[in-house]
Amino acid sequence: MTGWLLVCVGAAAGAPARYLVDRFVQVRHSSRIPWGTLAINLSGSLLLGCLYGGAAGSELLLLVGTGFCGAFTTFSTFAFESVRLLEERASWAALANLSVTLLGGLGAAFVGFALTASW
């Protein structure tokens, strides 16, 4: 299967998964923090770290890494929600969202890589 088709198939699964996870998480919280996007970006970072730590083959990286994780995780929504929090004068919530997403995403990717690096 060609690379672009693997990416398309992975993305076709990642985008609806993002929507479903976001709705599942967000309806359970009433705070200003966008918990759904946070959960998506942290779990996607963990999955991508696992793929690279486990030295997945190039086809799996295209399908799951580039395709699924690329469509599942969302930097643009994270950035928009952070700006929206600032516009609502929820500075602490915006700072928490920025900090936890950026540091947590790096940490999740590191943990995923470390967990699978010896496989």
mmCIF file of N, CA and C in Angstrom:
data_model
loop_
_atom_site.group_PDB
_atom_site.id
_atom_site.type_symbol
_atom_site.label_atom_id
_atom_site.label_comp_id
_atom_site.label_asym_id
_atom_site.label_seq_id
_atom_site.Cartn_x
_atom_site.Cartn_y
_atom_site.Cartn_z
ATOM 1 N N MET A 1 0.854 -1.175 0.000
ATOM 2 C CA MET A 1 0.000 0.000 0.000
ATOM 3 C C MET A 1 0.896 1.232 0.000
ATOM 4 N N THR A 2 0.564 2.214 -0.778
ATOM 5 C CA THR A 2 1.423 3.399 -0.850
ATOM 6 C C THR A 2 1.283 4.248 0.407
ATOM 7 N N GLY A 3 2.298 5.039 0.647
ATOM 8 C CA GLY A 3 2.351 5.838 1.861
ATOM 9 C C GLY A 3 1.182 6.791 2.026
ATOM 10 N N TRP A 4 0.819 7.479 0.976
ATOM 11 C CA TRP A 4 -0.260 8.463 1.094
ATOM 12 C C TRP A 4 -1.584 7.804 1.460
ATOM 13 N N LEU A 5 -1.794 6.582 0.985
ATOM 14 C CA LEU A 5 -3.029 5.874 1.313
ATOM 15 C C LEU A 5 -3.038 5.458 2.786
ATOM 16 N N LEU A 6 -1.894 5.055 3.310
ATOM 17 C CA LEU A 6 -1.792 4.723 4.729
ATOM 18 C C LEU A 6 -2.109 5.948 5.595
ATOM 19 N N VAL A 7 -1.563 7.090 5.196
ATOM 20 C CA VAL A 7 -1.828 8.331 5.931
ATOM 21 C C VAL A 7 -3.321 8.674 5.873
ATOM 22 N N CYS A 8 -3.930 8.530 4.715
ATOM 23 C CA CYS A 8 -5.365 8.819 4.556
ATOM 24 C C CYS A 8 -6.224 7.903 5.430
ATOM 25 N N VAL A 9 -5.906 6.632 5.452
ATOM 26 C CA VAL A 9 -6.678 5.681 6.253
ATOM 27 C C VAL A 9 -6.533 6.003 7.745
ATOM 28 N N GLY A 10 -5.317 6.283 8.171
ATOM 29 C CA GLY A 10 -5.091 6.644 9.566
ATOM 30 C C GLY A 10 -5.817 7.927 9.943
ATOM 31 N N ALA A 11 -5.760 8.921 9.074
ATOM 32 C CA ALA A 11 -6.430 10.196 9.333
ATOM 33 C C ALA A 11 -7.941 10.038 9.359
ATOM 34 N N ALA A 12 -8.458 9.153 8.514
ATOM 35 C CA ALA A 12 -9.903 8.909 8.486
ATOM 36 C C ALA A 12 -10.391 8.319 9.802
ATOM 37 N N ALA A 13 -9.522 7.647 10.527
ATOM 38 C CA ALA A 13 -9.881 7.122 11.846
ATOM 39 C C ALA A 13 -9.575 8.137 12.949
ATOM 40 N N GLY A 14 -8.513 8.917 12.784
ATOM 41 C CA GLY A 14 -8.085 9.854 13.823
ATOM 42 C C GLY A 14 -9.025 11.024 14.034
ATOM 43 N N ALA A 15 -9.552 11.581 12.957
ATOM 44 C CA ALA A 15 -10.428 12.753 13.093
ATOM 45 C C ALA A 15 -11.725 12.433 13.835
ATOM 46 N N PRO A 16 -12.445 11.371 13.464
ATOM 47 C CA PRO A 16 -13.644 11.071 14.247
ATOM 48 C C PRO A 16 -13.323 10.640 15.679
ATOM 49 N N ALA A 17 -12.179 9.987 15.871
ATOM 50 C CA ALA A 17 -11.779 9.608 17.233
ATOM 51 C C ALA A 17 -11.566 10.861 18.074
ATOM 52 N N ARG A 18 -10.964 11.888 17.486
ATOM 53 C CA ARG A 18 -10.760 13.149 18.204
ATOM 54 C C ARG A 18 -12.104 13.747 18.623
ATOM 55 N N TYR A 19 -13.038 13.785 17.717
ATOM 56 C CA TYR A 19 -14.355 14.341 18.017
ATOM 57 C C TYR A 19 -15.033 13.558 19.148
ATOM 58 N N LEU A 20 -15.022 12.236 19.045
ATOM 59 C CA LEU A 20 -15.692 11.401 20.037
ATOM 60 C C LEU A 20 -15.043 11.509 21.414
ATOM 61 N N VAL A 21 -13.723 11.508 21.473
ATOM 62 C CA VAL A 21 -13.023 11.632 22.753
ATOM 63 C C VAL A 21 -13.290 13.006 23.357
ATOM 64 N N ASP A 22 -13.234 14.041 22.537
ATOM 65 C CA ASP A 22 -13.484 15.397 23.033
ATOM 66 C C ASP A 22 -14.878 15.500 23.644
ATOM 67 N N ARG A 23 -15.868 15.012 22.955
ATOM 68 C CA ARG A 23 -17.247 15.076 23.470
ATOM 69 C C ARG A 23 -17.387 14.238 24.735
ATOM 70 N N PHE A 24 -16.799 13.049 24.744
ATOM 71 C CA PHE A 24 -16.876 12.158 25.900
ATOM 72 C C PHE A 24 -16.296 12.822 27.144
ATOM 73 N N VAL A 25 -15.141 13.460 26.985
ATOM 74 C CA VAL A 25 -14.462 14.076 28.125
ATOM 75 C C VAL A 25 -15.115 15.404 28.494
ATOM 76 N N GLN A 26 -15.381 16.243 27.514
ATOM 77 C CA GLN A 26 -15.821 17.601 27.793
ATOM 78 C C GLN A 26 -17.190 17.682 28.469
ATOM 79 N N VAL A 27 -18.097 16.784 28.134
ATOM 80 C CA VAL A 27 -19.430 16.846 28.746
ATOM 81 C C VAL A 27 -19.391 16.488 30.237
ATOM 82 N N ARG A 28 -18.290 15.945 30.695
ATOM 83 C CA ARG A 28 -18.173 15.570 32.097
ATOM 84 C C ARG A 28 -17.532 16.660 32.955
ATOM 85 N N HIS A 29 -17.197 17.800 32.335
ATOM 86 C CA HIS A 29 -16.533 18.890 33.057
ATOM 87 C C HIS A 29 -17.222 20.209 32.748
ATOM 88 N N SER A 30 -17.349 21.037 33.762
ATOM 89 C CA SER A 30 -17.965 22.337 33.557
ATOM 90 C C SER A 30 -16.966 23.482 33.721
ATOM 91 N N SER A 31 -15.703 23.170 33.948
ATOM 92 C CA SER A 31 -14.702 24.213 34.128
ATOM 93 C C SER A 31 -14.316 24.815 32.776
ATOM 94 N N ARG A 32 -13.582 25.897 32.838
ATOM 95 C CA ARG A 32 -13.147 26.577 31.617
ATOM 96 C C ARG A 32 -12.038 25.813 30.880
ATOM 97 N N ILE A 33 -11.319 24.988 31.605
ATOM 98 C CA ILE A 33 -10.206 24.243 30.992
ATOM 99 C C ILE A 33 -10.774 23.306 29.917
ATOM 100 N N PRO A 34 -10.195 23.316 28.723
ATOM 101 C CA PRO A 34 -10.660 22.412 27.662
ATOM 102 C C PRO A 34 -10.098 21.000 27.864
ATOM 103 N N TRP A 35 -10.696 20.269 28.790
ATOM 104 C CA TRP A 35 -10.201 18.943 29.173
ATOM 105 C C TRP A 35 -10.175 17.969 28.012
ATOM 106 N N GLY A 36 -11.133 18.060 27.106
ATOM 107 C CA GLY A 36 -11.179 17.141 25.972
ATOM 108 C C GLY A 36 -9.945 17.271 25.086
ATOM 109 N N THR A 37 -9.616 18.496 24.722
ATOM 110 C CA THR A 37 -8.432 18.740 23.888
ATOM 111 C C THR A 37 -7.167 18.329 24.626
ATOM 112 N N LEU A 38 -7.119 18.610 25.909
ATOM 113 C CA LEU A 38 -5.956 18.218 26.710
ATOM 114 C C LEU A 38 -5.786 16.701 26.710
ATOM 115 N N ALA A 39 -6.865 15.978 26.944
ATOM 116 C CA ALA A 39 -6.800 14.508 26.948
ATOM 117 C C ALA A 39 -6.360 13.969 25.593
ATOM 118 N N ILE A 40 -6.856 14.568 24.535
ATOM 119 C CA ILE A 40 -6.506 14.143 23.179
ATOM 120 C C ILE A 40 -5.025 14.360 22.915
ATOM 121 N N ASN A 41 -4.539 15.554 23.216
ATOM 122 C CA ASN A 41 -3.143 15.862 22.908
ATOM 123 C C ASN A 41 -2.171 15.057 23.768
ATOM 124 N N LEU A 42 -2.512 14.824 25.023
ATOM 125 C CA LEU A 42 -1.623 14.022 25.875
ATOM 126 C C LEU A 42 -1.619 12.557 25.456
ATOM 127 N N SER A 43 -2.790 12.003 25.168
ATOM 128 C CA SER A 43 -2.830 10.595 24.752
ATOM 129 C C SER A 43 -2.196 10.406 23.376
ATOM 130 N N GLY A 44 -2.377 11.369 22.491
ATOM 131 C CA GLY A 44 -1.733 11.288 21.180
ATOM 132 C C GLY A 44 -0.220 11.367 21.289
ATOM 133 N N SER A 45 0.276 12.213 22.181
ATOM 134 C CA SER A 45 1.724 12.313 22.401
ATOM 135 C C SER A 45 2.276 11.013 22.974
ATOM 136 N N LEU A 46 1.538 10.420 23.903
ATOM 137 C CA LEU A 46 1.952 9.136 24.475
ATOM 138 C C LEU A 46 2.011 8.058 23.390
ATOM 139 N N LEU A 47 0.978 7.987 22.558
ATOM 140 C CA LEU A 47 0.943 6.996 21.482
ATOM 141 C C LEU A 47 2.089 7.193 20.502
ATOM 142 N N LEU A 48 2.340 8.438 20.126
ATOM 143 C CA LEU A 48 3.428 8.695 19.185
ATOM 144 C C LEU A 48 4.780 8.356 19.799
ATOM 145 N N GLY A 49 4.955 8.661 21.080
ATOM 146 C CA GLY A 49 6.187 8.272 21.769
ATOM 147 C C GLY A 49 6.366 6.765 21.794
ATOM 148 N N CYS A 50 5.258 6.040 22.025
ATOM 149 C CA CYS A 50 5.314 4.573 22.017
ATOM 150 C C CYS A 50 5.732 4.046 20.646
ATOM 151 N N LEU A 51 5.191 4.636 19.600
ATOM 152 C CA LEU A 51 5.527 4.187 18.245
ATOM 153 C C LEU A 51 7.013 4.370 17.949
ATOM 154 N N TYR A 52 7.533 5.535 18.289
ATOM 155 C CA TYR A 52 8.942 5.794 18.002
ATOM 156 C C TYR A 52 9.867 5.031 18.936
ATOM 157 N N GLY A 53 9.463 4.863 20.182
ATOM 158 C CA GLY A 53 10.281 4.085 21.120
ATOM 159 C C GLY A 53 10.356 2.632 20.734
ATOM 160 N N GLY A 54 9.257 2.121 20.223
ATOM 161 C CA GLY A 54 9.210 0.727 19.805
ATOM 162 C C GLY A 54 9.786 0.498 18.424
ATOM 163 N N ALA A 55 10.344 1.529 17.836
ATOM 164 C CA ALA A 55 10.935 1.445 16.500
ATOM 165 C C ALA A 55 9.984 0.785 15.513
ATOM 166 N N ALA A 56 8.767 1.325 15.473
ATOM 167 C CA ALA A 56 7.759 0.801 14.550
ATOM 168 C C ALA A 56 8.250 0.929 13.120
ATOM 169 N N GLY A 57 7.793 0.040 12.268
ATOM 170 C CA GLY A 57 8.162 0.091 10.865
ATOM 171 C C GLY A 57 7.581 1.312 10.189
ATOM 172 N N SER A 58 8.115 1.634 9.024
ATOM 173 C CA SER A 58 7.706 2.850 8.332
ATOM 174 C C SER A 58 6.224 2.844 7.960
ATOM 175 N N GLU A 59 5.660 1.688 7.634
ATOM 176 C CA GLU A 59 4.238 1.650 7.287
ATOM 177 C C GLU A 59 3.361 1.925 8.513
ATOM 178 N N LEU A 60 3.726 1.377 9.661
ATOM 179 C CA LEU A 60 2.968 1.640 10.880
ATOM 180 C C LEU A 60 3.094 3.098 11.291
ATOM 181 N N LEU A 61 4.288 3.668 11.127
ATOM 182 C CA LEU A 61 4.471 5.083 11.440
ATOM 183 C C LEU A 61 3.618 5.968 10.535
ATOM 184 N N LEU A 62 3.518 5.614 9.266
ATOM 185 C CA LEU A 62 2.670 6.390 8.360
ATOM 186 C C LEU A 62 1.199 6.259 8.734
ATOM 187 N N LEU A 63 0.758 5.043 8.995
ATOM 188 C CA LEU A 63 -0.643 4.785 9.301
ATOM 189 C C LEU A 63 -1.053 5.399 10.646
ATOM 190 N N VAL A 64 -0.324 5.047 11.687
ATOM 191 C CA VAL A 64 -0.720 5.461 13.032
ATOM 192 C C VAL A 64 -0.069 6.788 13.432
ATOM 193 N N GLY A 65 1.211 6.936 13.168
ATOM 194 C CA GLY A 65 1.910 8.159 13.571
ATOM 195 C C GLY A 65 1.466 9.381 12.794
ATOM 196 N N THR A 66 1.700 9.370 11.501
ATOM 197 C CA THR A 66 1.355 10.519 10.676
ATOM 198 C C THR A 66 -0.150 10.625 10.451
ATOM 199 N N GLY A 67 -0.789 9.525 10.096
ATOM 200 C CA GLY A 67 -2.215 9.555 9.781
ATOM 201 C C GLY A 67 -3.097 9.720 10.999
ATOM 202 N N PHE A 68 -3.131 8.705 11.857
ATOM 203 C CA PHE A 68 -4.036 8.734 13.006
ATOM 204 C C PHE A 68 -3.673 9.851 13.976
ATOM 205 N N CYS A 69 -2.419 9.854 14.465
ATOM 206 C CA CYS A 69 -2.030 10.868 15.455
ATOM 207 C C CYS A 69 -2.091 12.277 14.877
ATOM 208 N N GLY A 70 -1.760 12.418 13.598
ATOM 209 C CA GLY A 70 -1.827 13.727 12.959
ATOM 210 C C GLY A 70 -3.237 14.285 12.921
ATOM 211 N N ALA A 71 -4.208 13.424 12.694
ATOM 212 C CA ALA A 71 -5.606 13.874 12.665
ATOM 213 C C ALA A 71 -6.233 13.879 14.055
ATOM 214 N N PHE A 72 -5.723 13.061 14.955
ATOM 215 C CA PHE A 72 -6.274 12.951 16.304
ATOM 216 C C PHE A 72 -5.857 14.127 17.168
ATOM 217 N N THR A 73 -4.561 14.406 17.220
ATOM 218 C CA THR A 73 -4.081 15.522 18.036
ATOM 219 C C THR A 73 -4.373 16.835 17.319
ATOM 220 N N THR A 74 -4.388 17.914 18.077
ATOM 221 C CA THR A 74 -4.804 19.174 17.473
ATOM 222 C C THR A 74 -4.114 20.372 18.108
ATOM 223 N N PHE A 75 -3.117 20.880 17.450
ATOM 224 C CA PHE A 75 -2.444 22.079 17.936
ATOM 225 C C PHE A 75 -3.307 23.312 17.707
ATOM 226 N N SER A 76 -4.015 23.354 16.586
ATOM 227 C CA SER A 76 -4.812 24.538 16.272
ATOM 228 C C SER A 76 -5.938 24.736 17.280
ATOM 229 N N THR A 77 -6.610 23.674 17.674
ATOM 230 C CA THR A 77 -7.675 23.798 18.664
ATOM 231 C C THR A 77 -7.097 24.189 20.016
ATOM 232 N N PHE A 78 -5.963 23.607 20.372
ATOM 233 C CA PHE A 78 -5.266 23.970 21.610
ATOM 234 C C PHE A 78 -4.943 25.466 21.618
ATOM 235 N N ALA A 79 -4.398 25.981 20.525
ATOM 236 C CA ALA A 79 -4.046 27.399 20.445
ATOM 237 C C ALA A 79 -5.299 28.275 20.512
ATOM 238 N N PHE A 80 -6.333 27.907 19.780
ATOM 239 C CA PHE A 80 -7.578 28.676 19.781
ATOM 240 C C PHE A 80 -8.197 28.716 21.176
ATOM 241 N N GLU A 81 -8.259 27.564 21.834
ATOM 242 C CA GLU A 81 -8.862 27.515 23.164
ATOM 243 C C GLU A 81 -8.050 28.313 24.186
ATOM 244 N N SER A 82 -6.742 28.331 24.025
ATOM 245 C CA SER A 82 -5.896 29.127 24.920
ATOM 246 C C SER A 82 -6.142 30.618 24.716
ATOM 247 N N VAL A 83 -6.247 31.046 23.471
ATOM 248 C CA VAL A 83 -6.544 32.449 23.171
ATOM 249 C C VAL A 83 -7.934 32.818 23.691
ATOM 250 N N ARG A 84 -8.892 31.916 23.513
ATOM 251 C CA ARG A 84 -10.258 32.163 23.996
ATOM 252 C C ARG A 84 -10.262 32.361 25.514
ATOM 253 N N LEU A 85 -9.481 31.558 26.226
ATOM 254 C CA LEU A 85 -9.385 31.716 27.675
ATOM 255 C C LEU A 85 -8.799 33.081 28.038
ATOM 256 N N LEU A 86 -7.810 33.531 27.293
ATOM 257 C CA LEU A 86 -7.234 34.850 27.545
ATOM 258 C C LEU A 86 -8.251 35.951 27.260
ATOM 259 N N GLU A 87 -9.009 35.808 26.192
ATOM 260 C CA GLU A 87 -10.042 36.793 25.859
ATOM 261 C C GLU A 87 -11.123 36.865 26.934
ATOM 262 N N GLU A 88 -11.400 35.738 27.564
ATOM 263 C CA GLU A 88 -12.382 35.691 28.653
ATOM 264 C C GLU A 88 -11.777 36.120 29.986
ATOM 265 N N ARG A 89 -10.543 36.579 29.939
ATOM 266 C CA ARG A 89 -9.806 37.016 31.126
ATOM 267 C C ARG A 89 -9.627 35.894 32.154
ATOM 268 N N ALA A 90 -9.509 34.704 31.657
ATOM 269 C CA ALA A 90 -9.223 33.542 32.501
ATOM 270 C C ALA A 90 -7.739 33.223 32.371
ATOM 271 N N SER A 91 -6.927 34.151 32.830
ATOM 272 C CA SER A 91 -5.476 34.054 32.636
ATOM 273 C C SER A 91 -4.874 32.815 33.273
ATOM 274 N N TRP A 92 -5.314 32.473 34.474
ATOM 275 C CA TRP A 92 -4.762 31.305 35.152
ATOM 276 C C TRP A 92 -5.147 30.020 34.430
ATOM 277 N N ALA A 93 -6.369 29.968 33.936
ATOM 278 C CA ALA A 93 -6.800 28.788 33.175
ATOM 279 C C ALA A 93 -6.010 28.676 31.876
ATOM 280 N N ALA A 94 -5.762 29.813 31.223
ATOM 281 C CA ALA A 94 -4.976 29.805 29.986
ATOM 282 C C ALA A 94 -3.545 29.348 30.259
ATOM 283 N N LEU A 95 -2.956 29.879 31.317
ATOM 284 C CA LEU A 95 -1.590 29.492 31.676
ATOM 285 C C LEU A 95 -1.523 28.012 32.040
ATOM 286 N N ALA A 96 -2.507 27.535 32.781
ATOM 287 C CA ALA A 96 -2.544 26.108 33.127
ATOM 288 C C ALA A 96 -2.688 25.255 31.878
ATOM 289 N N ASN A 97 -3.566 25.657 30.972
ATOM 290 C CA ASN A 97 -3.768 24.915 29.726
ATOM 291 C C ASN A 97 -2.485 24.870 28.901
ATOM 292 N N LEU A 98 -1.829 26.013 28.762
ATOM 293 C CA LEU A 98 -0.571 26.070 28.012
ATOM 294 C C LEU A 98 0.496 25.197 28.661
ATOM 295 N N SER A 99 0.665 25.350 29.964
ATOM 296 C CA SER A 99 1.720 24.622 30.671
ATOM 297 C C SER A 99 1.496 23.115 30.655
ATOM 298 N N VAL A 100 0.298 22.703 31.013
ATOM 299 C CA VAL A 100 0.025 21.267 31.095
ATOM 300 C C VAL A 100 0.084 20.623 29.714
ATOM 301 N N THR A 101 -0.433 21.294 28.701
ATOM 302 C CA THR A 101 -0.403 20.713 27.356
ATOM 303 C C THR A 101 1.023 20.593 26.841
ATOM 304 N N LEU A 102 1.799 21.663 26.959
ATOM 305 C CA LEU A 102 3.160 21.628 26.418
ATOM 306 C C LEU A 102 4.074 20.704 27.222
ATOM 307 N N LEU A 103 4.116 20.892 28.520
ATOM 308 C CA LEU A 103 4.992 20.052 29.343
ATOM 309 C C LEU A 103 4.461 18.622 29.443
ATOM 310 N N GLY A 104 3.149 18.494 29.577
ATOM 311 C CA GLY A 104 2.554 17.163 29.644
ATOM 312 C C GLY A 104 2.705 16.395 28.342
ATOM 313 N N GLY A 105 2.575 17.099 27.215
ATOM 314 C CA GLY A 105 2.759 16.449 25.909
ATOM 315 C C GLY A 105 4.179 15.939 25.728
ATOM 316 N N LEU A 106 5.143 16.762 26.098
ATOM 317 C CA LEU A 106 6.545 16.320 26.027
ATOM 318 C C LEU A 106 6.781 15.154 26.975
ATOM 319 N N GLY A 107 6.247 15.271 28.177
ATOM 320 C CA GLY A 107 6.405 14.193 29.154
ATOM 321 C C GLY A 107 5.751 12.903 28.691
ATOM 322 N N ALA A 108 4.549 13.005 28.126
ATOM 323 C CA ALA A 108 3.844 11.813 27.644
ATOM 324 C C ALA A 108 4.619 11.151 26.508
ATOM 325 N N ALA A 109 5.159 11.951 25.600
ATOM 326 C CA ALA A 109 5.948 11.388 24.504
ATOM 327 C C ALA A 109 7.201 10.700 25.047
ATOM 328 N N PHE A 110 7.837 11.320 26.024
ATOM 329 C CA PHE A 110 9.019 10.723 26.635
ATOM 330 C C PHE A 110 8.676 9.407 27.326
ATOM 331 N N VAL A 111 7.580 9.401 28.089
ATOM 332 C CA VAL A 111 7.165 8.181 28.791
ATOM 333 C C VAL A 111 6.853 7.085 27.791
ATOM 334 N N GLY A 112 6.109 7.414 26.739
ATOM 335 C CA GLY A 112 5.789 6.424 25.714
ATOM 336 C C GLY A 112 7.042 5.853 25.067
ATOM 337 N N PHE A 113 7.973 6.736 24.769
ATOM 338 C CA PHE A 113 9.244 6.294 24.164
ATOM 339 C C PHE A 113 9.999 5.383 25.135
ATOM 340 N N ALA A 114 10.077 5.807 26.398
ATOM 341 C CA ALA A 114 10.816 5.021 27.406
ATOM 342 C C ALA A 114 10.171 3.664 27.651
ATOM 343 N N LEU A 115 8.850 3.612 27.636
ATOM 344 C CA LEU A 115 8.148 2.350 27.888
ATOM 345 C C LEU A 115 8.389 1.317 26.786
ATOM 346 N N THR A 116 8.560 1.782 25.571
ATOM 347 C CA THR A 116 8.673 0.842 24.439
ATOM 348 C C THR A 116 10.064 0.763 23.861
ATOM 349 N N ALA A 117 11.016 1.535 24.371
ATOM 350 C CA ALA A 117 12.359 1.570 23.792
ATOM 351 C C ALA A 117 13.082 0.234 23.883
ATOM 352 N N SER A 118 12.751 -0.589 24.842
ATOM 353 C CA SER A 118 13.457 -1.853 25.009
ATOM 354 C C SER A 118 12.770 -3.011 24.290
ATOM 355 N N TRP A 119 11.657 -2.747 23.618
ATOM 356 C CA TRP A 119 10.931 -3.838 22.943
ATOM 357 C C TRP A 119 11.645 -4.285 21.720
#
